[in-house]
Short mmCIF file of C-alpha atoms and ligand atoms in Angstrom, two decimals:
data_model
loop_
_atom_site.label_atom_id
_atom_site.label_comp_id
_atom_site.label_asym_id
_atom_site.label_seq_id
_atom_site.Cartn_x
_atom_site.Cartn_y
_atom_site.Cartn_z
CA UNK A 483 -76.30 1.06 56.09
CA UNK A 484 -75.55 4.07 57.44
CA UNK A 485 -74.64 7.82 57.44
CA UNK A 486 -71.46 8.09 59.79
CA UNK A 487 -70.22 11.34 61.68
CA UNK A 488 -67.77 13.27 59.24
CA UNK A 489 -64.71 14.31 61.29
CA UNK A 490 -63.87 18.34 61.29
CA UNK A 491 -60.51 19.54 61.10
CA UNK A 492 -58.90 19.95 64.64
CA UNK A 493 -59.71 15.99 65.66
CA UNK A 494 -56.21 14.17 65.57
CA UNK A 495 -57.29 11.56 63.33
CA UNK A 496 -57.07 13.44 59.97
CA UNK A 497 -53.61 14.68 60.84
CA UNK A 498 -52.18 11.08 61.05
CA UNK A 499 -50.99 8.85 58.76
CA UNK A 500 -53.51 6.06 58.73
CA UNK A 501 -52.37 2.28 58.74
CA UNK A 502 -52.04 0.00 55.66
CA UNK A 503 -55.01 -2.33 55.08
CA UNK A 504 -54.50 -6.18 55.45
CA UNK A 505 -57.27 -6.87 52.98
CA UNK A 506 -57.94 -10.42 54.42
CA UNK A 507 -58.93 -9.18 57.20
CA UNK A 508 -60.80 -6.47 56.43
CA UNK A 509 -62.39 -8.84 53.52
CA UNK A 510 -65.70 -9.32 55.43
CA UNK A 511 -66.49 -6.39 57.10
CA UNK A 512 -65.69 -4.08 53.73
CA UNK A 513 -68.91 -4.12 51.74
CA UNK A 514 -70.44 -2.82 54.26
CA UNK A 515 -67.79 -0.24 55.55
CA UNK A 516 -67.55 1.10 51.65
CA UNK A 517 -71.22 1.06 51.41
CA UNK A 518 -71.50 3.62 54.67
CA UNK A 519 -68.72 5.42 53.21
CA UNK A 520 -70.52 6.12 49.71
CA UNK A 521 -73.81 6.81 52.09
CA UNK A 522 -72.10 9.25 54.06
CA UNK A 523 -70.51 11.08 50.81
CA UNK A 524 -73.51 11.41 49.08
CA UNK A 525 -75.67 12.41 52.08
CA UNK A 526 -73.58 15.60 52.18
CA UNK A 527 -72.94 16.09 48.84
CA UNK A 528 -68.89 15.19 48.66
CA UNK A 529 -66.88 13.90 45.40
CA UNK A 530 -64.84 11.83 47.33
CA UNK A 531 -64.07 10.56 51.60
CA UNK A 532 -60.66 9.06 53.11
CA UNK A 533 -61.56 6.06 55.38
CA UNK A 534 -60.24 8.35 58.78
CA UNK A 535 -62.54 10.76 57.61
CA UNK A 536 -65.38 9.03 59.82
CA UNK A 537 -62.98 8.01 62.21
CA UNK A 538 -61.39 4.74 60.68
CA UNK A 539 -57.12 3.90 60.91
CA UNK A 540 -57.27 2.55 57.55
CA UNK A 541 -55.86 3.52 54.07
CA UNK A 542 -58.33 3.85 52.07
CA UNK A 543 -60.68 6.24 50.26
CA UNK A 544 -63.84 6.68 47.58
CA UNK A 545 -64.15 8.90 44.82
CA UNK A 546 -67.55 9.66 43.18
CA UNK A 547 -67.47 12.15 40.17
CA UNK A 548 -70.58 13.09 38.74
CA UNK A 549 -70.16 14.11 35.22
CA UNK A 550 -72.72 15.35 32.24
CA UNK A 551 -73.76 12.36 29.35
CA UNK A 552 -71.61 9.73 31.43
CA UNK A 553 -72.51 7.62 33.97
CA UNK A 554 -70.54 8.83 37.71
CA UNK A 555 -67.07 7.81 38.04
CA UNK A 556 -67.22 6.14 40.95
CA UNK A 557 -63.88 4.39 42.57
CA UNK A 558 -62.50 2.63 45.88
CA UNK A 559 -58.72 3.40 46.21
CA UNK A 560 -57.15 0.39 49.19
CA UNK A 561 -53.57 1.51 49.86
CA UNK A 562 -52.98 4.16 46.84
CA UNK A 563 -50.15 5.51 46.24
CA UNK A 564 -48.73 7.91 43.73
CA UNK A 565 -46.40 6.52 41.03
CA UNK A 566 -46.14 9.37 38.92
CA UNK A 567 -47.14 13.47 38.82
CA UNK A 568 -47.03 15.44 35.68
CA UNK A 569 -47.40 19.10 35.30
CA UNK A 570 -49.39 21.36 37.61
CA UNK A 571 -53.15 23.03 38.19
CA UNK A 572 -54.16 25.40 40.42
CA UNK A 573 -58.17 24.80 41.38
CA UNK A 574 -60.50 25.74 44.36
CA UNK A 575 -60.45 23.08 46.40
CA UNK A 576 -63.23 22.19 49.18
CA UNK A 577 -63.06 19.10 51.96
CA UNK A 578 -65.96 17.29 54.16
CA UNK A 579 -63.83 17.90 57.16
CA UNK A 580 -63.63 21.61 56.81
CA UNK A 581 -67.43 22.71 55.66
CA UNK A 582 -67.87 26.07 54.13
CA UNK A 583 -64.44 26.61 52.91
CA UNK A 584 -62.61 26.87 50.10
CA UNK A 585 -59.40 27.77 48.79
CA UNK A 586 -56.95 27.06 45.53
CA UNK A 587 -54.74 24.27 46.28
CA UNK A 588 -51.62 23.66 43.55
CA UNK A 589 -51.55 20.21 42.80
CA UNK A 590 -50.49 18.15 40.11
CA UNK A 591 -52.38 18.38 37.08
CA UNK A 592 -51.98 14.72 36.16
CA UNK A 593 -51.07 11.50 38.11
CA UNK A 594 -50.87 7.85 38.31
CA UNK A 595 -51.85 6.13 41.32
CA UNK A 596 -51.53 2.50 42.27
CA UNK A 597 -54.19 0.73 44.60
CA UNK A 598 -56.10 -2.23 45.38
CA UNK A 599 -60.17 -2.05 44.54
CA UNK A 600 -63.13 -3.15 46.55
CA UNK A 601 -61.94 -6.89 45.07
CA UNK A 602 -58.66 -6.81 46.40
CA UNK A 603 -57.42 -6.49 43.17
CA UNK A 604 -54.44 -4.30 41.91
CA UNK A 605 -55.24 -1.34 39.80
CA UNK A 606 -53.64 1.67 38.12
CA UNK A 607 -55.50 4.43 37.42
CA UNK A 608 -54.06 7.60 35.09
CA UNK A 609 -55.92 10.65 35.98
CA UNK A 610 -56.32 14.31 35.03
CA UNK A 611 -58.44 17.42 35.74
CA UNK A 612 -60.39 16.95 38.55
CA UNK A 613 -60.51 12.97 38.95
CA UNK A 614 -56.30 13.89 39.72
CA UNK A 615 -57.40 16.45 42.03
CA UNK A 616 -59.51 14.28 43.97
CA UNK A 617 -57.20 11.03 44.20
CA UNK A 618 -54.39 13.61 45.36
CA UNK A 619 -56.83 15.38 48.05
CA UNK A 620 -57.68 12.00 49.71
CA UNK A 621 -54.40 10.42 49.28
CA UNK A 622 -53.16 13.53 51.24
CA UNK A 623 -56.33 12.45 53.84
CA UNK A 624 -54.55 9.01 54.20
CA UNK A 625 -51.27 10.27 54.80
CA UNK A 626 -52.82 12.79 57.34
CA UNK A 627 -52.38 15.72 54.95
CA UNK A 628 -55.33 18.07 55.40
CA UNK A 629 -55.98 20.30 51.91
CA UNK A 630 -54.90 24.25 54.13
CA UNK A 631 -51.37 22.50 55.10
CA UNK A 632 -50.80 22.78 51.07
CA UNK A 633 -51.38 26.44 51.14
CA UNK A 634 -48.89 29.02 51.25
CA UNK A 635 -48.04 30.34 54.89
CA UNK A 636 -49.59 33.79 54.07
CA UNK A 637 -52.90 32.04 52.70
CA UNK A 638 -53.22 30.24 55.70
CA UNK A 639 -52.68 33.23 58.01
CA UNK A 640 -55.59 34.83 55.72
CA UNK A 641 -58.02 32.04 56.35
CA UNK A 642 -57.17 31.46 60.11
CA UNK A 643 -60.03 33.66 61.58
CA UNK A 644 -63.13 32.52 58.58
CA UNK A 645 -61.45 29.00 60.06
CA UNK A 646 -62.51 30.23 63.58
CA UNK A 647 -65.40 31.40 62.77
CA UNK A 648 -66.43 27.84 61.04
CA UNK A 649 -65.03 25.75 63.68
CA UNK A 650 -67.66 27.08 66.20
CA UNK A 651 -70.18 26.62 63.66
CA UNK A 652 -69.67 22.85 63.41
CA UNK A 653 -69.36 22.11 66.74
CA UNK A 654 -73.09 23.71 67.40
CA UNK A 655 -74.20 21.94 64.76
CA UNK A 656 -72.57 18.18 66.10
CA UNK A 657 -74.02 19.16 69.32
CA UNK A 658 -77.50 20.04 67.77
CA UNK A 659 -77.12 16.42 66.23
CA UNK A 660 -76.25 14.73 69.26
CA UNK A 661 -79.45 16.45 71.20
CA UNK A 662 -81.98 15.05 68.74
CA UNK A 663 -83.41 11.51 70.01
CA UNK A 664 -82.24 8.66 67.86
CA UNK A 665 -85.67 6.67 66.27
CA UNK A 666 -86.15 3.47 67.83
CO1 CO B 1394 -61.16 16.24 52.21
#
């Protein structure tokens, strides 16, 4: 196992549409990708990570919500799509790729999405509240939607220079990473 680099907005990848997964072939090597991917999440604290988030051409994403009395709803979402969007919600909205910001994203407040699980087998999934916000934040990851293209021109404009200002941030901090010596 282990904890992969975490893409920042501005690297091409997260502004592509990643490719569909053949899940034959990926059959093998997935345990061990999805197992990374849940390492990686956790390691920085995320609810959910789109496969190109760590650099990967492949649709597909986790989602881990931690919730009070109830075990975490935890899911692997192979080649989702969205059937069906009901209603609307308006929530603050964070992403791994853009650390330290936030902003209130209108999305639907209900959907259901189609996918294949970590089995290869097909599921539908009915969501609301913040499970619906999540499955339409990383479906947007997979088509190469990043969560600021949903916001209104004006909001965008707003955050561009706090964006500036955290851009430089992460690339001191990557390069901080890269300095230390990897253990033997
Ligand atoms: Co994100």
């Amino acid at each position: 196992m282990s904890i992969k680099r975490i893409c920042k907005y501005g690297e091409k990848i997260l502004e592509k549409k990643t490719k569909k997964v053949n899940f034959g072939e990926l059959k093998k090597e997935l345990p061990a990708l999805l197992m990374d991917m849940f390492e990686t999440m956790e390691a920085v604290g995320g609810a959910g990570l789109a496969a190109n988030q760590i650099g990967l051409d492949l649709r597909l994403a986790i989602i881990k919500i931690n919730r009070e009395d109830e075990p975490p709803l935890s899911i692997v979402i192979i080649n989702p799509e969205i059937v069906e969007k009901h209603g609307s919600m308006y929530e603050e909205e964070g992403c791994l790729s853009f650390p330290g910001l936030f902003a209130k994203v209108r999305r639907a407040a209900k959907v259901k999405v189609r996918a294949l699980n970590e089995k290869g087998l097909p599921i539908e999934v009915n969501a609301e509240g913040l499970f619906a916000k999540a499955l339409q934040h990383e479906i947007d990851h997979l088509d190469g939607v990043v969560f600021i293209s949903r916001l209104p021109l004006m909001s965008r404009l707003r955050l561009k220079p706090a964006l500036l200002k955290l851009k430089s941030q992460w690339k001191k901090i990557d390069e901080s990473k890269m300095k230390i010596p990897k253990p033997l």
